[in-house]
Amino acid sequence: MVTQAYAQEAETPTEENLDTAIDATHGEGVDAHDPTADTHTGTEAHYDDGHSDVFPPFDPATFPSQLLWLAISFAALYLLMSKVALPKVGSTLEKRQATIDADLAAADADRQKTDAAIASYEKALAEAKAKAQSIAAQSRDAIQADLAQKRGAAETDLATKVSAAEARIAETKTAALAHVDEIAVETAQAVVGQIVGTVSPDSVRAAVAKVKG
């Protein structure tokens, strides 16, 4: 490949080239002290050597070597990327994808655990409510049964006491009525005895019974 330094070196005229050009101009009748003549002569000599003043990368003569180096550079870059850079990038992407998948799996597992815990809590809460309602119902039934039993016992005891009182009242009434007859007989016997004299108890009882009847 032709470098820029080489092209500049080729374009720079040497002393020998200048002497040759001056001799040629003297032979052709050109003034050696004319700078224009020197410039034209140097330029002609430069062209006679077969070199071009075109920038090397744009020189068609260097295209084959440039294409060759371009192909070599591209192949080296391709090998470098395919053997070194791309595997590292792929490995990094795979690691990141594995990390992301692991995080997603962990998050999904945590979500499932949370859902299971919520479902278990709701189930336990429902069971506790049902048990509380059952206990409340049992307590209410037991209290009502106890109240009914106590009320029945109180009513039975009251009925027994009322019956006993009525029986005592009846006995007292019967006893009182029996004593009233005796008192009436005695009183009548005493009164009649003071008026008419002694009277038999049987006749007084008969008279009192007749008056009551």
mmCIF file of C-alpha atoms in Angstrom:
data_model
loop_
_atom_site.group_PDB
_atom_site.id
_atom_site.type_symbol
_atom_site.label_atom_id
_atom_site.label_comp_id
_atom_site.label_asym_id
_atom_site.label_seq_id
_atom_site.Cartn_x
_atom_site.Cartn_y
_atom_site.Cartn_z
ATOM 1 C CA MET A 1 0.000 0.000 0.000
ATOM 2 C CA VAL A 2 1.343 3.480 -0.913
ATOM 3 C CA THR A 3 1.541 5.747 2.078
ATOM 4 C CA GLN A 4 1.171 9.529 2.178
ATOM 5 C CA ALA A 5 4.770 9.972 3.370
ATOM 6 C CA TYR A 6 6.014 7.963 0.411
ATOM 7 C CA ALA A 7 3.913 10.045 -1.953
ATOM 8 C CA GLN A 8 5.274 13.278 -0.475
ATOM 9 C CA GLU A 9 8.821 11.931 -0.701
ATOM 10 C CA ALA A 10 8.213 11.009 -4.312
ATOM 11 C CA GLU A 11 6.805 14.447 -5.054
ATOM 12 C CA THR A 12 9.780 16.308 -3.437
ATOM 13 C CA PRO A 13 12.460 17.002 -6.091
ATOM 14 C CA THR A 14 16.067 16.106 -5.262
ATOM 15 C CA GLU A 15 19.218 18.096 -6.177
ATOM 16 C CA GLU A 16 20.066 15.654 -8.930
ATOM 17 C CA ASN A 17 16.622 16.062 -10.447
ATOM 18 C CA LEU A 18 16.964 19.830 -10.244
ATOM 19 C CA ASP A 19 20.418 19.731 -11.910
ATOM 20 C CA THR A 20 19.082 17.485 -14.618
ATOM 21 C CA ALA A 21 16.145 19.778 -15.159
ATOM 22 C CA ILE A 22 18.397 22.862 -15.289
ATOM 23 C CA ASP A 23 20.679 21.215 -17.835
ATOM 24 C CA ALA A 24 17.721 20.271 -19.939
ATOM 25 C CA THR A 25 16.368 23.792 -19.850
ATOM 26 C CA HIS A 26 19.752 25.246 -20.782
ATOM 27 C CA GLY A 27 19.921 22.920 -23.732
ATOM 28 C CA GLU A 28 16.484 23.994 -24.845
ATOM 29 C CA GLY A 29 17.211 27.714 -24.382
ATOM 30 C CA VAL A 30 15.147 28.198 -21.198
ATOM 31 C CA ASP A 31 16.354 30.663 -18.585
ATOM 32 C CA ALA A 32 17.772 28.812 -15.620
ATOM 33 C CA HIS A 33 16.958 31.678 -13.296
ATOM 34 C CA ASP A 34 13.284 31.680 -14.189
ATOM 35 C CA PRO A 35 11.390 30.046 -11.281
ATOM 36 C CA THR A 36 8.451 29.269 -13.523
ATOM 37 C CA ALA A 37 10.718 27.336 -15.836
ATOM 38 C CA ASP A 38 12.171 25.404 -12.898
ATOM 39 C CA THR A 39 8.723 24.522 -11.646
ATOM 40 C CA HIS A 40 7.537 23.313 -15.002
ATOM 41 C CA THR A 41 10.699 21.366 -15.527
ATOM 42 C CA GLY A 42 10.431 19.680 -12.105
ATOM 43 C CA THR A 43 6.838 18.852 -12.727
ATOM 44 C CA GLU A 44 7.643 17.339 -16.083
ATOM 45 C CA ALA A 45 10.449 15.316 -14.567
ATOM 46 C CA HIS A 46 8.128 14.151 -11.821
ATOM 47 C CA TYR A 47 5.560 13.011 -14.323
ATOM 48 C CA ASP A 48 8.303 11.309 -16.305
ATOM 49 C CA ASP A 49 9.142 9.161 -13.255
ATOM 50 C CA GLY A 50 5.630 7.607 -13.430
ATOM 51 C CA HIS A 51 4.276 9.012 -10.081
ATOM 52 C CA SER A 52 0.903 10.727 -9.542
ATOM 53 C CA ASP A 53 0.036 13.659 -7.253
ATOM 54 C CA VAL A 54 -3.461 12.148 -6.448
ATOM 55 C CA PHE A 55 -4.236 11.367 -2.745
ATOM 56 C CA PRO A 56 -3.233 7.670 -2.345
ATOM 57 C CA PRO A 57 -6.592 6.364 -1.071
ATOM 58 C CA PHE A 58 -8.234 7.850 -4.163
ATOM 59 C CA ASP A 59 -5.553 6.659 -6.535
ATOM 60 C CA PRO A 60 -6.989 3.898 -8.769
ATOM 61 C CA ALA A 61 -3.568 2.282 -8.845
ATOM 62 C CA THR A 62 -3.834 1.504 -5.099
ATOM 63 C CA PHE A 63 -7.368 0.092 -5.210
ATOM 64 C CA PRO A 64 -6.331 -3.609 -5.355
ATOM 65 C CA SER A 65 -4.080 -3.343 -2.313
ATOM 66 C CA GLN A 66 -6.722 -1.321 -0.464
ATOM 67 C CA LEU A 67 -9.390 -3.927 -1.235
ATOM 68 C CA LEU A 68 -7.037 -6.686 -0.077
ATOM 69 C CA TRP A 69 -6.337 -4.968 3.247
ATOM 70 C CA LEU A 70 -10.027 -4.165 3.610
ATOM 71 C CA ALA A 71 -10.895 -7.836 3.174
ATOM 72 C CA ILE A 72 -8.165 -8.862 5.635
ATOM 73 C CA SER A 73 -9.323 -6.270 8.191
ATOM 74 C CA PHE A 74 -12.961 -7.263 7.777
ATOM 75 C CA ALA A 75 -12.119 -10.953 8.204
ATOM 76 C CA ALA A 76 -10.015 -10.218 11.292
ATOM 77 C CA LEU A 77 -12.772 -8.041 12.742
ATOM 78 C CA TYR A 78 -15.375 -10.718 11.971
ATOM 79 C CA LEU A 79 -13.266 -13.411 13.633
ATOM 80 C CA LEU A 80 -12.649 -11.152 16.633
ATOM 81 C CA MET A 81 -16.338 -10.366 17.006
ATOM 82 C CA SER A 82 -17.540 -13.945 16.424
ATOM 83 C CA LYS A 83 -14.942 -15.599 18.656
ATOM 84 C CA VAL A 84 -14.530 -13.054 21.459
ATOM 85 C CA ALA A 85 -17.081 -10.249 21.598
ATOM 86 C CA LEU A 86 -20.277 -12.010 20.523
ATOM 87 C CA PRO A 87 -19.828 -15.025 22.881
ATOM 88 C CA LYS A 88 -19.276 -12.633 25.805
ATOM 89 C CA VAL A 89 -22.336 -10.614 24.859
ATOM 90 C CA GLY A 90 -24.371 -13.805 24.430
ATOM 91 C CA SER A 91 -23.171 -15.151 27.775
ATOM 92 C CA THR A 92 -24.046 -11.859 29.477
ATOM 93 C CA LEU A 93 -27.506 -11.866 27.885
ATOM 94 C CA GLU A 94 -28.066 -15.488 28.917
ATOM 95 C CA LYS A 95 -27.022 -14.708 32.507
ATOM 96 C CA ARG A 96 -29.320 -11.702 32.631
ATOM 97 C CA GLN A 97 -32.169 -13.733 31.160
ATOM 98 C CA ALA A 98 -31.548 -16.502 33.697
ATOM 99 C CA THR A 99 -31.525 -13.927 36.500
ATOM 100 C CA ILE A 100 -34.758 -12.385 35.222
ATOM 101 C CA ASP A 101 -36.397 -15.817 34.908
ATOM 102 C CA ALA A 102 -35.267 -16.717 38.441
ATOM 103 C CA ASP A 103 -36.637 -13.435 39.802
ATOM 104 C CA LEU A 104 -39.927 -13.969 37.991
ATOM 105 C CA ALA A 105 -40.147 -17.541 39.306
ATOM 106 C CA ALA A 106 -39.411 -16.341 42.850
ATOM 107 C CA ALA A 107 -42.011 -13.595 42.529
ATOM 108 C CA ASP A 108 -44.571 -16.088 41.234
ATOM 109 C CA ALA A 109 -43.768 -18.477 44.101
ATOM 110 C CA ASP A 110 -44.162 -15.642 46.610
ATOM 111 C CA ARG A 111 -47.464 -14.693 44.993
ATOM 112 C CA GLN A 112 -48.694 -18.277 45.240
ATOM 113 C CA LYS A 113 -47.628 -18.438 48.894
ATOM 114 C CA THR A 114 -49.423 -15.172 49.565
ATOM 115 C CA ASP A 115 -52.581 -16.425 47.840
ATOM 116 C CA ALA A 116 -52.414 -19.667 49.830
ATOM 117 C CA ALA A 117 -51.934 -17.749 53.095
ATOM 118 C CA ILE A 118 -54.891 -15.476 52.278
ATOM 119 C CA ALA A 119 -57.067 -18.482 51.409
ATOM 120 C CA SER A 120 -56.033 -20.257 54.634
ATOM 121 C CA TYR A 121 -56.766 -17.110 56.670
ATOM 122 C CA GLU A 122 -60.180 -16.691 55.071
ATOM 123 C CA LYS A 123 -60.961 -20.378 55.686
ATOM 124 C CA ALA A 124 -59.872 -20.154 59.338
ATOM 125 C CA LEU A 125 -61.898 -16.957 59.765
ATOM 126 C CA ALA A 126 -65.003 -18.614 58.280
ATOM 127 C CA GLU A 127 -64.529 -21.658 60.528
ATOM 128 C CA ALA A 128 -64.086 -19.392 63.571
ATOM 129 C CA LYS A 129 -67.268 -17.479 62.699
ATOM 130 C CA ALA A 130 -69.204 -20.718 62.234
ATOM 131 C CA LYS A 131 -67.848 -22.102 65.519
ATOM 132 C CA ALA A 132 -68.704 -18.865 67.336
ATOM 133 C CA GLN A 133 -72.228 -18.952 65.948
ATOM 134 C CA SER A 134 -72.571 -22.620 66.962
ATOM 135 C CA ILE A 135 -71.322 -21.883 70.491
ATOM 136 C CA ALA A 136 -73.676 -18.910 70.756
ATOM 137 C CA ALA A 137 -76.617 -21.036 69.586
ATOM 138 C CA GLN A 138 -75.718 -23.824 72.030
ATOM 139 C CA SER A 139 -75.369 -21.318 74.868
ATOM 140 C CA ARG A 140 -78.685 -19.725 73.990
ATOM 141 C CA ASP A 141 -80.421 -23.109 73.870
ATOM 142 C CA ALA A 142 -78.828 -24.149 77.179
ATOM 143 C CA ILE A 143 -79.876 -20.887 78.829
ATOM 144 C CA GLN A 144 -83.410 -21.200 77.497
ATOM 145 C CA ALA A 145 -83.603 -24.837 78.647
ATOM 146 C CA ASP A 146 -82.287 -23.881 82.077
ATOM 147 C CA LEU A 147 -84.781 -21.022 82.347
ATOM 148 C CA ALA A 148 -87.612 -23.297 81.256
ATOM 149 C CA GLN A 149 -86.557 -25.901 83.790
ATOM 150 C CA LYS A 150 -86.311 -23.342 86.562
ATOM 151 C CA ARG A 151 -89.629 -21.787 85.582
ATOM 152 C CA GLY A 152 -91.275 -25.216 85.533
ATOM 153 C CA ALA A 153 -89.791 -26.046 88.933
ATOM 154 C CA ALA A 154 -90.952 -22.686 90.309
ATOM 155 C CA GLU A 155 -94.427 -23.159 88.898
ATOM 156 C CA THR A 156 -94.603 -26.699 90.306
ATOM 157 C CA ASP A 157 -93.402 -25.531 93.706
ATOM 158 C CA LEU A 158 -95.859 -22.632 93.651
ATOM 159 C CA ALA A 159 -98.706 -24.936 92.664
ATOM 160 C CA THR A 160 -97.737 -27.322 95.466
ATOM 161 C CA LYS A 161 -97.639 -24.487 97.984
ATOM 162 C CA VAL A 162 -100.985 -23.120 96.750
ATOM 163 C CA SER A 163 -102.533 -26.581 97.035
ATOM 164 C CA ALA A 164 -101.125 -27.004 100.527
ATOM 165 C CA ALA A 165 -102.412 -23.557 101.521
ATOM 166 C CA GLU A 166 -105.833 -24.295 100.105
ATOM 167 C CA ALA A 167 -105.865 -27.597 102.007
ATOM 168 C CA ARG A 168 -104.867 -25.856 105.226
ATOM 169 C CA ILE A 169 -107.493 -23.184 104.628
ATOM 170 C CA ALA A 170 -110.128 -25.877 104.043
ATOM 171 C CA GLU A 171 -109.069 -27.710 107.200
ATOM 172 C CA THR A 172 -109.078 -24.477 109.169
ATOM 173 C CA LYS A 173 -112.492 -23.620 107.802
ATOM 174 C CA THR A 174 -113.850 -27.045 108.642
ATOM 175 C CA ALA A 175 -112.357 -26.868 112.120
ATOM 176 C CA ALA A 176 -113.685 -23.361 112.582
ATOM 177 C CA LEU A 177 -117.165 -24.397 111.471
ATOM 178 C CA ALA A 178 -117.084 -27.328 113.881
ATOM 179 C CA HIS A 179 -116.128 -25.097 116.763
ATOM 180 C CA VAL A 180 -118.799 -22.586 115.777
ATOM 181 C CA ASP A 181 -121.499 -25.251 116.205
ATOM 182 C CA GLU A 182 -120.144 -26.223 119.558
ATOM 183 C CA ILE A 183 -119.830 -22.596 120.622
ATOM 184 C CA ALA A 184 -123.385 -21.911 119.412
ATOM 185 C CA VAL A 185 -124.679 -24.940 121.264
ATOM 186 C CA GLU A 186 -122.900 -23.980 124.455
ATOM 187 C CA THR A 187 -124.009 -20.383 124.175
ATOM 188 C CA ALA A 188 -127.619 -21.351 123.501
ATOM 189 C CA GLN A 189 -127.600 -23.862 126.316
ATOM 190 C CA ALA A 190 -126.267 -21.246 128.735
ATOM 191 C CA VAL A 191 -128.803 -18.633 127.685
ATOM 192 C CA VAL A 192 -131.762 -21.049 127.710
ATOM 193 C CA GLY A 193 -130.571 -22.489 131.001
ATOM 194 C CA GLN A 194 -130.638 -19.080 132.623
ATOM 195 C CA ILE A 195 -134.123 -18.425 131.312
ATOM 196 C CA VAL A 196 -135.954 -21.726 131.696
ATOM 197 C CA GLY A 197 -133.489 -23.754 133.660
ATOM 198 C CA THR A 198 -131.350 -26.734 132.799
ATOM 199 C CA VAL A 199 -131.656 -27.937 129.193
ATOM 200 C CA SER A 200 -130.141 -31.095 127.745
ATOM 201 C CA PRO A 201 -127.269 -30.577 125.229
ATOM 202 C CA ASP A 202 -128.955 -32.783 122.641
ATOM 203 C CA SER A 203 -132.078 -30.650 122.538
ATOM 204 C CA VAL A 204 -129.974 -27.498 122.217
ATOM 205 C CA ARG A 205 -127.954 -29.039 119.344
ATOM 206 C CA ALA A 206 -131.148 -30.016 117.605
ATOM 207 C CA ALA A 207 -132.504 -26.516 117.979
ATOM 208 C CA VAL A 208 -129.258 -24.968 116.643
ATOM 209 C CA ALA A 209 -129.214 -27.389 113.714
ATOM 210 C CA LYS A 210 -132.821 -26.553 113.000
ATOM 211 C CA VAL A 211 -132.014 -22.833 113.029
ATOM 212 C CA LYS A 212 -128.982 -23.360 110.670
ATOM 213 C CA GLY A 213 -130.977 -25.589 108.379
#
